[in-house]
Every structure is written in structure tokens, then in C-alpha cells.
XYZ file of C-alpha atoms in Angstrom:
306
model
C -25.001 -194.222 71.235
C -25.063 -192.703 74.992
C -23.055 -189.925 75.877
C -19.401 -189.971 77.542
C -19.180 -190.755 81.297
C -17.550 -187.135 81.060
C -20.432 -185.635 79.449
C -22.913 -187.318 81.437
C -21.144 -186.154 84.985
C -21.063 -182.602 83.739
C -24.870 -182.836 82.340
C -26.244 -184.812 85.299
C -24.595 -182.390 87.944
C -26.031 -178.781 86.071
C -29.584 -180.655 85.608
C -29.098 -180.992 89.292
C -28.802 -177.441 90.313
C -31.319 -175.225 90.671
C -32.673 -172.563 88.255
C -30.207 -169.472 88.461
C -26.379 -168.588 88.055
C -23.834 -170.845 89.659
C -19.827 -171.338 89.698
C -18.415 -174.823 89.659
C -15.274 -175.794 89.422
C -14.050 -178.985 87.243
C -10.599 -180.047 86.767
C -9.370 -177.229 87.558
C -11.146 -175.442 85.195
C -13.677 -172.212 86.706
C -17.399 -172.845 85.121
C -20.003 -170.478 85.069
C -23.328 -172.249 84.643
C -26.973 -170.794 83.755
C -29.767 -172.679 84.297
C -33.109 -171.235 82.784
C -36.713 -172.357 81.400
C -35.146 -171.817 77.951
C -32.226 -174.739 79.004
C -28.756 -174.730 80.195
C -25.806 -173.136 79.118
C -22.072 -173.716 80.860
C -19.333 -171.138 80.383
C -15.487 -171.681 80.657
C -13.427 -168.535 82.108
C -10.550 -170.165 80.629
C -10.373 -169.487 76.767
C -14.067 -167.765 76.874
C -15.453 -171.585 76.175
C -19.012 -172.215 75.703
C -18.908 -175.770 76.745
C -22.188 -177.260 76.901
C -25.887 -175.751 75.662
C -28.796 -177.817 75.917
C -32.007 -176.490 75.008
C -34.867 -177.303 76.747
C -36.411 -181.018 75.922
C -33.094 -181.527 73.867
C -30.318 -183.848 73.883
C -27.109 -181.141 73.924
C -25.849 -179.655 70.734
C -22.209 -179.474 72.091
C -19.860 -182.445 72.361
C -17.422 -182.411 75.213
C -14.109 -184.709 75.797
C -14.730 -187.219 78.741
C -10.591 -186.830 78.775
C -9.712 -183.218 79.078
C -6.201 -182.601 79.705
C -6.835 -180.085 82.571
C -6.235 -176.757 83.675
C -4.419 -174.805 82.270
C -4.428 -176.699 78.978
C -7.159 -175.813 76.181
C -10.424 -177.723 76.511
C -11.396 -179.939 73.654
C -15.149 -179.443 72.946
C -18.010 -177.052 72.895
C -17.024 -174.224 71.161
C -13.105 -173.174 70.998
C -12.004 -169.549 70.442
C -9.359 -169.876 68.011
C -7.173 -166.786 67.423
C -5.141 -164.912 66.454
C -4.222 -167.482 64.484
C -6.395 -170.771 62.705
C -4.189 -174.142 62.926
C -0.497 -174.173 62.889
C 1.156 -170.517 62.726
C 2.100 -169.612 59.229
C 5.434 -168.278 59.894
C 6.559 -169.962 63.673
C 5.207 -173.449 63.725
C 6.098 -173.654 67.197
C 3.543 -171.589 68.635
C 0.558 -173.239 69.877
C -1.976 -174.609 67.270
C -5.234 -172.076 67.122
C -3.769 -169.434 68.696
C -3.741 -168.253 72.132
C -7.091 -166.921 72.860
C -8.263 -170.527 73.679
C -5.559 -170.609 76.843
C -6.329 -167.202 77.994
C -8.265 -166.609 81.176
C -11.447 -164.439 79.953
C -13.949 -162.552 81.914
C -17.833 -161.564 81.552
C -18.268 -158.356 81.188
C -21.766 -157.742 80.925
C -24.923 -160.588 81.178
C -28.538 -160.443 80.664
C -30.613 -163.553 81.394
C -34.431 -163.960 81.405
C -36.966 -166.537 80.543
C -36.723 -165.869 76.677
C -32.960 -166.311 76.782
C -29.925 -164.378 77.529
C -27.159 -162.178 75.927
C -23.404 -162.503 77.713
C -20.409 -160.472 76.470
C -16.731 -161.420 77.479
C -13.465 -160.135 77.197
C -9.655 -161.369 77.665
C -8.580 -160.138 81.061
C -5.263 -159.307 79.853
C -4.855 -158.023 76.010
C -3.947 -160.745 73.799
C -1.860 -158.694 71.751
C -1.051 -154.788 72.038
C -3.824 -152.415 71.170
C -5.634 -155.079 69.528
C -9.831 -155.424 71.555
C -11.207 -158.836 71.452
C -14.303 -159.429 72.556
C -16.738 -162.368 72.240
C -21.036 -161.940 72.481
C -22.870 -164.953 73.279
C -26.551 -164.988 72.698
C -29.089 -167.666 73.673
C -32.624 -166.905 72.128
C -34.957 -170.093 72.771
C -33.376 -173.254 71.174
C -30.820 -171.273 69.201
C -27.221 -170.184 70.056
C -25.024 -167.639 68.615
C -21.728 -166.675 68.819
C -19.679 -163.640 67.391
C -15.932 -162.653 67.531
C -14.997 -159.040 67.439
C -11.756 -157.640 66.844
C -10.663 -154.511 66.850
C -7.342 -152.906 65.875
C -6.664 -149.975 68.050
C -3.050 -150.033 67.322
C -0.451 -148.509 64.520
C -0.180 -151.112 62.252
C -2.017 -153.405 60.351
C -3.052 -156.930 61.833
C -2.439 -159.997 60.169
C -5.275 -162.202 61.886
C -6.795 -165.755 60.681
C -9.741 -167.077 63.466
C -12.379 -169.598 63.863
C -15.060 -170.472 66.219
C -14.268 -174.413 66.196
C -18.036 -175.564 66.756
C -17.520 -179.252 68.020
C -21.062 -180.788 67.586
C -22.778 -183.871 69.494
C -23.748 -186.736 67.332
C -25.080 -190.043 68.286
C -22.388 -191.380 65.414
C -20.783 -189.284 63.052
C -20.873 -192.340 60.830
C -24.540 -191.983 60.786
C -24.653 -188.077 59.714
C -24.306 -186.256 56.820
C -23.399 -182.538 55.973
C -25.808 -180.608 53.349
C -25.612 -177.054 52.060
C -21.923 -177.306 50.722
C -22.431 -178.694 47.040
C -20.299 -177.139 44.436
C -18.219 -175.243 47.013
C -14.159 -174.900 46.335
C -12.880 -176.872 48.672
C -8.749 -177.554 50.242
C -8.551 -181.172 51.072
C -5.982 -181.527 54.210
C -5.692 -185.052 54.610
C -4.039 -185.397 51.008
C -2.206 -182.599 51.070
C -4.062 -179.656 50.650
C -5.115 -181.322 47.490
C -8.097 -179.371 45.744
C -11.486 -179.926 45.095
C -15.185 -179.436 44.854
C -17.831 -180.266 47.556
C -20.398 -183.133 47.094
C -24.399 -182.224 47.874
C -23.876 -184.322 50.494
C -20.684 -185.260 53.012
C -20.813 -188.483 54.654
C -17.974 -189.566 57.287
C -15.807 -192.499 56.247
C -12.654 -191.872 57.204
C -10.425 -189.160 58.528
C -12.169 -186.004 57.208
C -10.156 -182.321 57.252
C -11.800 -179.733 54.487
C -11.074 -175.989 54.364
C -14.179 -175.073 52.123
C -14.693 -171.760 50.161
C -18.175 -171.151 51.401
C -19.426 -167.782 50.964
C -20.431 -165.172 53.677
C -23.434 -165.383 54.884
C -24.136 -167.693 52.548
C -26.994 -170.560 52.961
C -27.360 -172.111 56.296
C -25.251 -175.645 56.668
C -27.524 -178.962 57.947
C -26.257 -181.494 59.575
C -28.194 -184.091 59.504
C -28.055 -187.201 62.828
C -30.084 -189.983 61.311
C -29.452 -191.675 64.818
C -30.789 -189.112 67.191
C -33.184 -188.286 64.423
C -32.460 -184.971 64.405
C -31.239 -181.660 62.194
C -28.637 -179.279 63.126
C -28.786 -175.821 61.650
C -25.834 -173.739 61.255
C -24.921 -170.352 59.886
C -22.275 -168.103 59.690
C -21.403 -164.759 58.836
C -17.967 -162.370 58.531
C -15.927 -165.364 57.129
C -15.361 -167.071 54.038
C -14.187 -170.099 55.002
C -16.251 -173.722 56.743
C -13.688 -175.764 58.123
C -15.538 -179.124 58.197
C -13.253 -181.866 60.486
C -13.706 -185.528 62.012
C -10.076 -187.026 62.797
C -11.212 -190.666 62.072
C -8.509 -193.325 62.392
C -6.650 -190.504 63.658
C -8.180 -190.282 66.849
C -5.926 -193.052 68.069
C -3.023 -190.411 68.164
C -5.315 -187.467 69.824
C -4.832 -187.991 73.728
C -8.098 -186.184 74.708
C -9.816 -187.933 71.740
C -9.121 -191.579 70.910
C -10.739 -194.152 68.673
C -13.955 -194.479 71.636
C -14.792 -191.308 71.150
C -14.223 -189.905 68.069
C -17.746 -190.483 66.540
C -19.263 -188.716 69.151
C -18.923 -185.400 67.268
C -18.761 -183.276 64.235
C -16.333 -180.222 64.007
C -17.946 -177.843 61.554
C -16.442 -174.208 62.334
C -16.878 -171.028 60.960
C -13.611 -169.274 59.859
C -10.857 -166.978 58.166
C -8.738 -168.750 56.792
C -5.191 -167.776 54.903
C -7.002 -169.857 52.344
C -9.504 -167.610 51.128
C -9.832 -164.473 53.070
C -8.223 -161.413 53.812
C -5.837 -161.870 56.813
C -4.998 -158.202 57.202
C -7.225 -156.011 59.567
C -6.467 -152.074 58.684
C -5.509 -149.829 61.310
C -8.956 -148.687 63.089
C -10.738 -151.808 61.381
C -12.867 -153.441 63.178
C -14.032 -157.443 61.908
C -16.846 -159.899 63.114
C -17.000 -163.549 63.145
C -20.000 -165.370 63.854
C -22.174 -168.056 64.075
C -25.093 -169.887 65.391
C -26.724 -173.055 65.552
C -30.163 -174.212 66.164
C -32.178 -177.446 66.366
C -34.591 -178.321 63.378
C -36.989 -181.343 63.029
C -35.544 -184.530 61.141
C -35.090 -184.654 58.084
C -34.899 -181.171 56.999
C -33.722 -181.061 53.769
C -35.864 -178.546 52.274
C -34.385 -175.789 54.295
C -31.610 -175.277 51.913
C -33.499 -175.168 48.525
């Protein structure tokens, strides 16, 4: 399958510019772009968005809508800060779903980039909640990219915080991948009502697919496997106990910046803390990490989880 029209512009104009650091603006939205021998990576000051990596000789790893709602909305793709809260708000449903941190304009605070890769850490420009530090690394180190969260509570009282780094990943069809390195897991099933139950060896995409899995930290890697692009997907985590694994499927139809034509294009699988099965509170003084990373392995890989 060949990528969105949206995709494509936003590809075909960074593999256009020149090797370096450049600003672009799109729909409103401010883009910081980074063009290297080690690929191309695109930044979004608004929410702290990585929207697009592409290693070099690689198809990207990140899907991106071709129907983004515009600034100052959240964009849907690449890889969405959720917090201080995961999903609806436990206690005020009518706060926005995933928090605000995806909304918020962020800045870069510090960046290295060489030939090898590059290190980039960013910040909210305006605290997200009192006393509370957020700040977000990005790493790029050849063909792999990794994320981590940091929060720190610098205030008097305890934070109750959920989070997730909503990793939306390019597929040539998600009907034509399959998830390994969950079997046996506990999982919460959301599409039947939060109905229990235990994780295949592997996850195929039929229908509508919403799963809060119990997957340990830093626990083994997760695969996803692309039998169409012929191609493996590693993914790790670390500082959660959750895997949120998502695909809207029929769905879609009801998603504006989705939709039924492009809702194979991608598979959600996010690394999280959930109110599921971790601790929401962070202690006075405490300081938590979220992270992840994801990096390209030959096809099929299956071996890498036994």
C-alpha cells in the first residue's frame, strides 16, 4: 500500500531540503526538521511531537494523518505525549482525552546532532501543572529511536499521574501484521467492556482492536511484524507496566482525522501507566521515567524474543 498524500507531501518536501536544521511551518503547526546521514527526524513544538523518523534507506517507522485537524488541535500520528492523564480523565470526563501535554506548546532545550545520531531534550514552555517538571529526551542512535518521559514532583503533595507515549506505527496494512512478544500477558479488553483476558503468542488485526496489557517493565522487546513491507519492528519499553496495543477498525468511520481509508495504515502500540496496573501516585520529591524505543530489524524476526 503507498503512503497518504499527507505523508508523502511532508516526506517528499524534508527529502528535499538540504542536510542541516530547518523550521517549516504546516498547517499551522511550527516543525523543526533534522536532516542527517543517519536519516530524518521532524519535531512538533506543539505537544513536543516526534512526527516523522525515517532512517536512512528505510521506509518511515511513524504513521502520520493525511487529515490533521490543525493548529491548535492535537496531531494524530508519530508519537503523542499523553499526560497527565492516559484516555478519558478518571474523575472529570470532560477534560480532554490524554491529557494536556499533547496541546501544549513545548520548547528544545538542549540538542546535539552529528553523523552517528543526535540527542534533543524538550520542555513545556509553561508548567503543565504547579511544581510538577516535565521533560521529554529524544535520542536518535543510527536506525533506532528512543523516547523517555520524565516527571518530577517538586511540589507539596503527592501526584496522581497515568501517561503514555502513544507510538502510532507505519504499516503497509495492519491487516497484514502481527504483534509477538505478548503471549500469556493479563490483558483488559476495551472494546467489550473492559472484559478480561490473556494475550495470544501472536495478535493479528481483524477488527476493532483496544487492549490495555499487563506487560512487565522492561520486560522482552515487542515485534511487530509487516509481512507487506517485509519488515520487523522492534519495540521496548521501560518505567511502565502497561502496552496499550490499539487499531480502531470499523471504527475509523467515526474518527474525523482517521476514517475507514486510512485506518490500516498504522499500528498504535504505546508504552504506558495505566490506572490499570500501576501506581498512579508520584511521592513528593519522586521523580518517574517513561520510555521507549523502536528500531528496524530484518523480516521475519521471530527469534528475537526466545
Amino acid at each position: 500500500m503507498d503512503h497518504s498524500p499527507f505523508q508523502d507531501s511532508l516526506e517528499n518536501t524534508v527529502s528535499g531540503m538540504a542536510m542541516g536544521c530547518h523550521a517549516l511551518q504546516w498547517n499551522g503547526y511550527e516543525l523543526i526538521v533534522y536532516k542527517a546521514l543517519w536519516g530524518e527526524l521532524v519535531l512538533s513544538l506543539l505537544g513536543g511531537q516526534v512526527l516523522l523518523f525515517r532512517p536512512a534507506g528505510e521506509k518511515p517507522l511513524l504513521w502520520l494523518t493525511e487529515k490533521p485537524a490543525g493548529a491548535p488541535a492535537a496531531i494524530r500520528g508519530g508519537i503523542p505525549v499523553c499526560w497527565p492523564w492516559f484516555a478519558e480523565h478518571p474523575e472529570k470526563p470532560e477534560l480532554p482525552k490524554h491529557g494536556v501535554a499533547r496541546t501544549a506548546r513545548w520548547q528544545i532545550d538542549d540538542q546535539h546532532v552529528d553523523d552517528a545520531g543526535g540527542r534533543w531534550l524538550m520542555s513545556p514552555e509553561r508548567s503543565l501543572c504547579d511544581g510538577i517538571q516535565l521533560q521529554l529526551e529524544i535520542t536518535v542512535a543510527g536506525a533506532e529511536l528512543s523516547l523517555a518521559l520524565t516527571t518530577t514532583n517538586g511540589s507539596d503533595q503527592p501526584l496522581a499521574v497515568t501517561q503514555a507515549l502513544h507510538s502510532y506505527f507505519a504499516v503497509s496494512d495492519s491487516r497484514e501484521t502481527e504483534i509477538l512478544g505478548l503471549a500469556d500477558c493479563r490483558c483488559l479488553d476495551k472494546v467489550q467492556g473492559m472484559q478480561p483476558g490473556v494475550m495470544p503468542s501472536s495478535l493479528r488485526f481483524t477488527a476493532e482492536t483496544d487492549l490495555v496489557v499487563e506487560q512487565a517493565d522492561n520486560s522482552e522487546a515487542v515485534v511487530l511484524i509487516d509481512h507487506g513491507w517485509k519488515r520487523g519492528l522492534r519495540i521496548t519499553k521501560r518505567g511502565g507496566g502497561s502496552t496499550v496495543v490499539w487499531n480502531p477498525g470499523a471504527a475509523a468511520e467515526n474518527i474525523g482525522d482517521v476514517g475507514m481509508d486510512q485506518v490500516a495504515r498504522f499500528v498504535c502500540v504505546e508504552a504506558a501507566r495505566t490506572r490499570f496496573f500501576d501506581d498512579q501516585t508520584l511521592a513528593v520529591g519522586a521523580t518517574q521515567t517513561l520510555a521507549t524505543s523502536v528500531s528496524v530489524l530484518p523480516y521475519p524476526q521471530r527469534d528475537q524474543l526466545e
